[in-house]
Amino acid sequence: MRIGILGSGLMGGKLGTLFARAGHDVVFSYARSEQKLKRLARGALRLAPLAQDRPGSARAGTPADAVRDADAILLAVHWSRVDDVLKQAGDVAGKVIITCALPMNADDTALAIGQTSSGAETLAKKLRRAKVVSAFGTVPSEVFFGVFGARRRKNRPSLAYCGDDAAAKKVTATLIRDVGFEPVDAGPLRIARYLEPFALLMAQLAYEGDDGPEVAYRFERFGR
Ligand SMILES: NC(=O)c1ccc[n+]([C@@H]2O[C@H](COP(=O)([O-])OP(=O)(O)OC[C@H]3O[C@@H](n4cnc5c(N)ncnc54)[C@H](OP(=O)(O)O)[C@@H]3O)[C@@H](O)[C@H]2O)c1
Protein backbone atom coordinates (compact mmCIF):
# COMPACT_ATOMS: atom_id res chain seq x y z
CA MET A 1 0.00 0.00 0.00
CA ARG A 2 0.95 3.64 -0.38
CA ILE A 3 0.85 5.22 3.05
CA GLY A 4 1.02 8.91 3.85
CA ILE A 5 2.27 9.88 7.31
CA LEU A 6 0.93 13.18 8.61
CA GLY A 7 3.09 13.95 11.62
CA SER A 8 6.47 12.22 11.72
CA GLY A 9 7.25 12.31 15.42
CA LEU A 10 7.30 9.46 17.93
CA MET A 11 4.24 7.72 16.51
CA GLY A 12 4.40 8.65 12.83
CA GLY A 13 8.16 8.18 12.61
CA LYS A 14 8.09 4.70 14.10
CA LEU A 15 4.92 3.43 12.46
CA GLY A 16 6.01 4.81 9.08
CA THR A 17 9.35 3.05 9.47
CA LEU A 18 7.67 -0.25 10.27
CA PHE A 19 5.13 0.10 7.44
CA ALA A 20 8.06 0.57 5.04
CA ARG A 21 9.90 -2.40 6.52
CA ALA A 22 6.75 -4.46 6.06
CA GLY A 23 6.81 -3.66 2.34
CA HIS A 24 4.67 -0.53 1.97
CA ASP A 25 5.54 2.73 0.20
CA VAL A 26 5.66 5.47 2.80
CA VAL A 27 5.79 9.26 2.57
CA PHE A 28 6.85 10.97 5.81
CA SER A 29 5.50 14.49 6.21
CA TYR A 30 4.89 17.24 8.73
CA ALA A 31 7.86 17.82 10.99
CA ARG A 32 9.55 21.10 11.75
CA SER A 33 12.58 20.19 9.70
CA GLU A 34 12.76 18.64 6.28
CA GLN A 35 16.10 17.13 7.27
CA LYS A 36 14.34 15.08 9.88
CA LEU A 37 11.86 13.74 7.34
CA LYS A 38 14.70 12.82 4.98
CA ARG A 39 16.60 11.15 7.81
CA LEU A 40 13.54 9.11 8.71
CA ALA A 41 13.07 8.05 5.11
CA ARG A 42 16.71 6.97 4.82
CA GLY A 43 16.60 5.14 8.15
CA ALA A 44 13.35 3.34 7.44
CA LEU A 45 14.92 0.86 5.08
CA ARG A 46 18.36 0.70 6.60
CA LEU A 47 17.74 -2.68 8.17
CA ALA A 48 17.62 -5.52 5.72
CA PRO A 49 14.10 -5.83 4.34
CA LEU A 50 12.33 -8.92 5.57
CA ALA A 51 11.33 -11.86 3.48
CA GLN A 52 8.45 -10.38 1.55
CA ASP A 53 7.17 -10.13 -1.99
CA ARG A 54 8.63 -6.71 -2.60
CA PRO A 55 10.68 -4.25 -0.55
CA GLY A 56 8.93 -1.13 0.67
CA SER A 57 10.07 2.42 0.04
CA ALA A 58 10.19 5.63 2.04
CA ARG A 59 10.58 9.27 1.12
CA ALA A 60 10.06 12.70 2.62
CA GLY A 61 7.34 14.99 1.32
CA THR A 62 4.81 17.66 2.12
CA PRO A 63 1.46 16.74 3.67
CA ALA A 64 -0.08 17.23 0.23
CA ASP A 65 2.45 14.76 -1.26
CA ALA A 66 1.73 12.30 1.52
CA VAL A 67 -1.99 12.36 0.87
CA ARG A 68 -2.11 12.58 -2.94
CA ASP A 69 -1.90 8.92 -3.96
CA ALA A 70 -2.24 7.36 -0.54
CA ASP A 71 -4.24 4.20 0.04
CA ALA A 72 -4.10 5.01 3.76
CA ILE A 73 -3.09 8.06 5.77
CA LEU A 74 -1.81 7.95 9.35
CA LEU A 75 -2.73 11.07 11.32
CA ALA A 76 -0.15 11.37 14.10
CA VAL A 77 0.01 14.97 15.29
CA HIS A 78 -0.88 16.61 18.58
CA TRP A 79 -4.57 17.43 18.71
CA SER A 80 -3.76 21.14 18.57
CA ARG A 81 -2.04 20.63 15.16
CA VAL A 82 -4.82 18.66 13.45
CA ASP A 83 -6.41 21.61 11.65
CA ASP A 84 -3.06 22.89 10.47
CA VAL A 85 -1.85 19.58 9.06
CA LEU A 86 -5.19 18.89 7.38
CA LYS A 87 -5.15 22.33 5.79
CA GLN A 88 -1.71 21.57 4.36
CA ALA A 89 -2.79 18.09 3.27
CA GLY A 90 -5.69 19.31 1.12
CA ASP A 91 -8.42 17.08 -0.26
CA VAL A 92 -8.83 13.79 1.60
CA ALA A 93 -12.25 12.87 0.20
CA GLY A 94 -12.59 9.09 -0.10
CA LYS A 95 -9.32 8.44 1.75
CA VAL A 96 -8.75 6.04 4.62
CA ILE A 97 -7.54 8.10 7.57
CA ILE A 98 -6.16 6.13 10.48
CA THR A 99 -5.94 8.36 13.51
CA CYS A 100 -3.85 7.69 16.57
CA ALA A 101 -4.25 11.30 17.75
CA LEU A 102 -5.75 11.62 21.20
CA PRO A 103 -7.85 14.74 21.76
CA MET A 104 -5.63 16.06 24.55
CA ASN A 105 -5.78 19.58 25.94
CA ALA A 106 -2.89 21.96 25.29
CA ASP A 107 -0.78 20.82 28.25
CA ASP A 108 -1.52 17.13 27.70
CA THR A 109 -3.08 16.64 31.12
CA ALA A 110 -6.59 15.53 30.10
CA LEU A 111 -8.83 14.55 27.21
CA ALA A 112 -10.51 17.67 25.85
CA ILE A 113 -13.30 15.58 24.28
CA GLY A 114 -14.95 12.52 25.76
CA GLN A 115 -18.01 10.60 26.93
CA THR A 116 -20.48 12.03 24.41
CA SER A 117 -17.96 12.14 21.56
CA SER A 118 -14.31 11.36 20.85
CA GLY A 119 -11.39 12.77 18.94
CA ALA A 120 -11.96 10.26 16.15
CA GLU A 121 -15.63 11.20 15.77
CA THR A 122 -14.79 14.89 15.86
CA LEU A 123 -12.28 14.28 13.10
CA ALA A 124 -14.82 12.32 11.06
CA LYS A 125 -17.25 15.25 11.34
CA LYS A 126 -14.60 17.61 10.01
CA LEU A 127 -13.77 15.22 7.15
CA ARG A 128 -17.18 13.95 6.16
CA ARG A 129 -16.01 12.37 2.93
CA ALA A 130 -13.01 10.56 4.41
CA LYS A 131 -13.11 7.12 6.05
CA VAL A 132 -11.82 7.58 9.57
CA VAL A 133 -10.57 4.66 11.64
CA SER A 134 -9.15 4.94 15.16
CA ALA A 135 -6.09 2.72 15.70
CA PHE A 136 -2.61 2.58 17.21
CA GLY A 137 -3.31 5.23 19.87
CA THR A 138 -3.79 2.65 22.64
CA VAL A 139 -0.12 1.71 22.88
CA PRO A 140 2.95 3.85 23.54
CA SER A 141 5.31 4.44 20.63
CA GLU A 142 8.14 2.85 22.60
CA VAL A 143 6.64 -0.60 22.16
CA PHE A 144 6.27 -0.71 18.37
CA PHE A 145 9.76 -1.91 17.47
CA GLY A 146 9.65 -4.62 20.12
CA VAL A 147 6.26 -5.84 18.89
CA PHE A 148 7.50 -5.85 15.30
CA GLY A 149 10.59 -7.81 16.35
CA ALA A 150 8.39 -10.40 18.07
CA ARG A 151 5.79 -10.66 15.31
CA ARG A 152 6.58 -14.29 14.49
CA ARG A 153 5.68 -15.39 18.01
CA LYS A 154 2.43 -17.23 18.56
CA ASN A 155 0.88 -14.88 21.10
CA ARG A 156 0.81 -11.46 19.58
CA PRO A 157 -0.35 -8.46 21.59
CA SER A 158 -3.82 -7.11 20.77
CA LEU A 159 -4.57 -3.77 19.19
CA ALA A 160 -8.13 -2.52 19.38
CA TYR A 161 -9.43 -0.35 16.55
CA CYS A 162 -12.81 1.01 15.49
CA GLY A 163 -14.48 2.70 12.55
CA ASP A 164 -17.64 2.88 10.47
CA ASP A 165 -16.33 1.88 7.03
CA ALA A 166 -15.73 -1.84 6.52
CA ALA A 167 -13.18 -1.46 3.71
CA ALA A 168 -11.18 1.14 5.66
CA LYS A 169 -11.18 -1.17 8.67
CA LYS A 170 -9.85 -4.00 6.55
CA VAL A 171 -6.95 -1.82 5.38
CA THR A 172 -6.29 -0.83 8.98
CA ALA A 173 -6.35 -4.43 10.21
CA THR A 174 -3.74 -5.33 7.59
CA LEU A 175 -1.44 -2.57 8.81
CA ILE A 176 -2.00 -3.54 12.44
CA ARG A 177 -0.97 -7.11 11.57
CA ASP A 178 2.03 -5.86 9.61
CA VAL A 179 3.34 -4.08 12.71
CA GLY A 180 2.98 -7.31 14.70
CA PHE A 181 -0.29 -6.95 16.62
CA GLU A 182 -3.48 -8.99 16.48
CA PRO A 183 -6.21 -6.56 15.37
CA VAL A 184 -9.30 -6.48 17.59
CA ASP A 185 -12.32 -4.94 15.91
CA ALA A 186 -14.00 -2.94 18.68
CA GLY A 187 -16.93 -1.83 16.52
CA PRO A 188 -18.10 1.52 15.10
CA LEU A 189 -16.22 4.78 15.34
CA ARG A 190 -18.19 5.90 18.41
CA ILE A 191 -16.32 3.23 20.40
CA ALA A 192 -13.35 5.61 20.20
CA ARG A 193 -15.07 7.18 23.25
CA TYR A 194 -13.80 4.14 25.15
CA LEU A 195 -10.55 3.58 23.25
CA GLU A 196 -9.26 7.09 23.89
CA PRO A 197 -9.54 6.97 27.72
CA PHE A 198 -8.10 3.44 27.58
CA ALA A 199 -5.10 4.95 25.81
CA LEU A 200 -4.55 7.16 28.85
CA LEU A 201 -4.54 4.08 31.07
CA MET A 202 -1.84 2.64 28.83
CA ALA A 203 0.10 5.91 29.04
CA GLN A 204 -0.18 5.78 32.83
CA LEU A 205 1.25 2.25 32.87
CA ALA A 206 3.93 3.18 30.35
CA TYR A 207 5.17 6.43 31.81
CA GLU A 208 4.24 6.32 35.49
CA GLY A 209 4.89 2.64 36.14
CA ASP A 210 8.16 1.08 37.25
CA ASP A 211 8.73 -1.20 34.29
CA GLY A 212 9.32 1.20 31.44
CA PRO A 213 7.20 2.32 28.52
CA GLU A 214 7.56 -0.76 26.30
CA VAL A 215 4.13 -2.07 27.21
CA ALA A 216 1.33 -3.56 25.09
CA TYR A 217 -1.81 -5.52 26.01
CA ARG A 218 -3.41 -8.79 25.01
CA PHE A 219 -7.07 -9.76 25.29
CA GLU A 220 -7.83 -13.39 26.01
CA ARG A 221 -11.10 -15.25 26.19
CA PHE A 222 -11.92 -17.98 28.69
CA GLY A 223 -14.68 -20.49 29.07
CA ARG A 224 -16.67 -22.62 26.64
N1 LIG B 1 3.76 9.14 21.75
C1 LIG B 1 2.96 8.16 22.06
O1 LIG B 1 3.39 7.13 22.60
C2 LIG B 1 1.49 8.24 21.75
C3 LIG B 1 0.67 7.16 22.11
C4 LIG B 1 -0.68 7.18 21.77
C5 LIG B 1 -1.19 8.26 21.06
N2 LIG B 1 -0.38 9.31 20.74
C6 LIG B 1 -0.98 10.43 19.97
O2 LIG B 1 -0.34 10.44 18.71
C7 LIG B 1 -0.24 11.79 18.25
C8 LIG B 1 1.22 12.06 17.91
O3 LIG B 1 1.98 11.93 19.08
P1 LIG B 1 3.57 11.90 19.05
O4 LIG B 1 3.99 11.50 20.41
O5 LIG B 1 4.03 11.15 17.86
O6 LIG B 1 3.88 13.45 18.87
P2 LIG B 1 5.25 14.10 18.42
O7 LIG B 1 6.38 13.18 18.66
O8 LIG B 1 5.29 15.46 19.02
O9 LIG B 1 5.06 14.23 16.83
C9 LIG B 1 4.26 15.21 16.26
C10 LIG B 1 4.80 15.55 14.87
O10 LIG B 1 4.18 16.77 14.48
C11 LIG B 1 5.20 17.69 14.10
N3 LIG B 1 4.84 19.08 14.35
C12 LIG B 1 4.46 19.64 15.51
N4 LIG B 1 4.25 20.96 15.34
C13 LIG B 1 4.53 21.22 14.05
C14 LIG B 1 4.51 22.40 13.26
N5 LIG B 1 4.17 23.57 13.77
N6 LIG B 1 4.84 22.31 11.96
C15 LIG B 1 5.22 21.12 11.43
N7 LIG B 1 5.25 19.97 12.14
C16 LIG B 1 4.92 20.03 13.43
C17 LIG B 1 6.39 17.30 14.94
O11 LIG B 1 7.54 17.85 14.36
P3 LIG B 1 9.01 17.57 14.95
O12 LIG B 1 9.34 16.17 14.49
O13 LIG B 1 9.87 18.59 14.30
O14 LIG B 1 8.91 17.69 16.43
C18 LIG B 1 6.31 15.80 14.89
O15 LIG B 1 6.89 15.28 13.71
C19 LIG B 1 -0.76 12.68 19.37
O16 LIG B 1 -2.06 13.08 19.05
C20 LIG B 1 -0.76 11.77 20.59
O17 LIG B 1 -1.83 12.08 21.46
C21 LIG B 1 0.94 9.32 21.06
Short mmCIF file of N, CA and C in Angstrom, two decimals, residues 58 66 78 83 96-97 103 118 134 137 141 159 176 178 189 194 221:
data_model
loop_
_atom_site.label_atom_id
_atom_site.label_comp_id
_atom_site.label_asym_id
_atom_site.label_seq_id
_atom_site.Cartn_x
_atom_site.Cartn_y
_atom_site.Cartn_z
N ALA A 58 10.52 4.50 1.15
CA ALA A 58 10.19 5.63 2.04
C ALA A 58 10.81 6.89 1.48
N ALA A 66 2.01 13.52 0.74
CA ALA A 66 1.73 12.30 1.52
C ALA A 66 0.32 11.78 1.24
N HIS A 78 -0.16 16.17 17.38
CA HIS A 78 -0.88 16.61 18.58
C HIS A 78 -2.23 17.17 18.16
N ASP A 83 -5.87 20.73 12.70
CA ASP A 83 -6.41 21.61 11.65
C ASP A 83 -5.31 22.07 10.72
N VAL A 96 -8.76 6.71 3.32
CA VAL A 96 -8.75 6.04 4.62
C VAL A 96 -7.83 6.84 5.53
N ILE A 97 -8.37 7.35 6.62
CA ILE A 97 -7.54 8.10 7.57
C ILE A 97 -7.50 7.34 8.88
N PRO A 103 -7.41 13.34 21.67
CA PRO A 103 -7.85 14.74 21.76
C PRO A 103 -7.45 15.38 23.09
N SER A 118 -15.71 11.78 20.75
CA SER A 118 -14.31 11.36 20.85
C SER A 118 -13.52 12.16 19.83
N SER A 134 -10.00 4.66 14.00
CA SER A 134 -9.15 4.94 15.16
C SER A 134 -8.31 3.69 15.45
N GLY A 137 -3.47 4.28 18.77
CA GLY A 137 -3.31 5.23 19.87
C GLY A 137 -3.34 4.59 21.25
N SER A 141 4.43 4.61 21.80
CA SER A 141 5.31 4.44 20.63
C SER A 141 6.51 3.57 20.96
N LEU A 159 -4.44 -5.21 19.42
CA LEU A 159 -4.57 -3.77 19.19
C LEU A 159 -6.01 -3.50 18.77
N ILE A 176 -2.19 -3.15 11.04
CA ILE A 176 -2.00 -3.54 12.44
C ILE A 176 -1.23 -4.87 12.49
N ASP A 178 0.67 -6.06 10.14
CA ASP A 178 2.03 -5.86 9.61
C ASP A 178 2.99 -5.36 10.69
N LEU A 189 -17.13 3.71 14.94
CA LEU A 189 -16.22 4.78 15.34
C LEU A 189 -16.57 5.36 16.72
N TYR A 194 -14.38 5.03 24.13
CA TYR A 194 -13.80 4.14 25.15
C TYR A 194 -12.32 3.90 24.88
N ARG A 221 -9.75 -14.81 25.84
CA ARG A 221 -11.10 -15.25 26.19
C ARG A 221 -11.02 -16.57 26.94
#
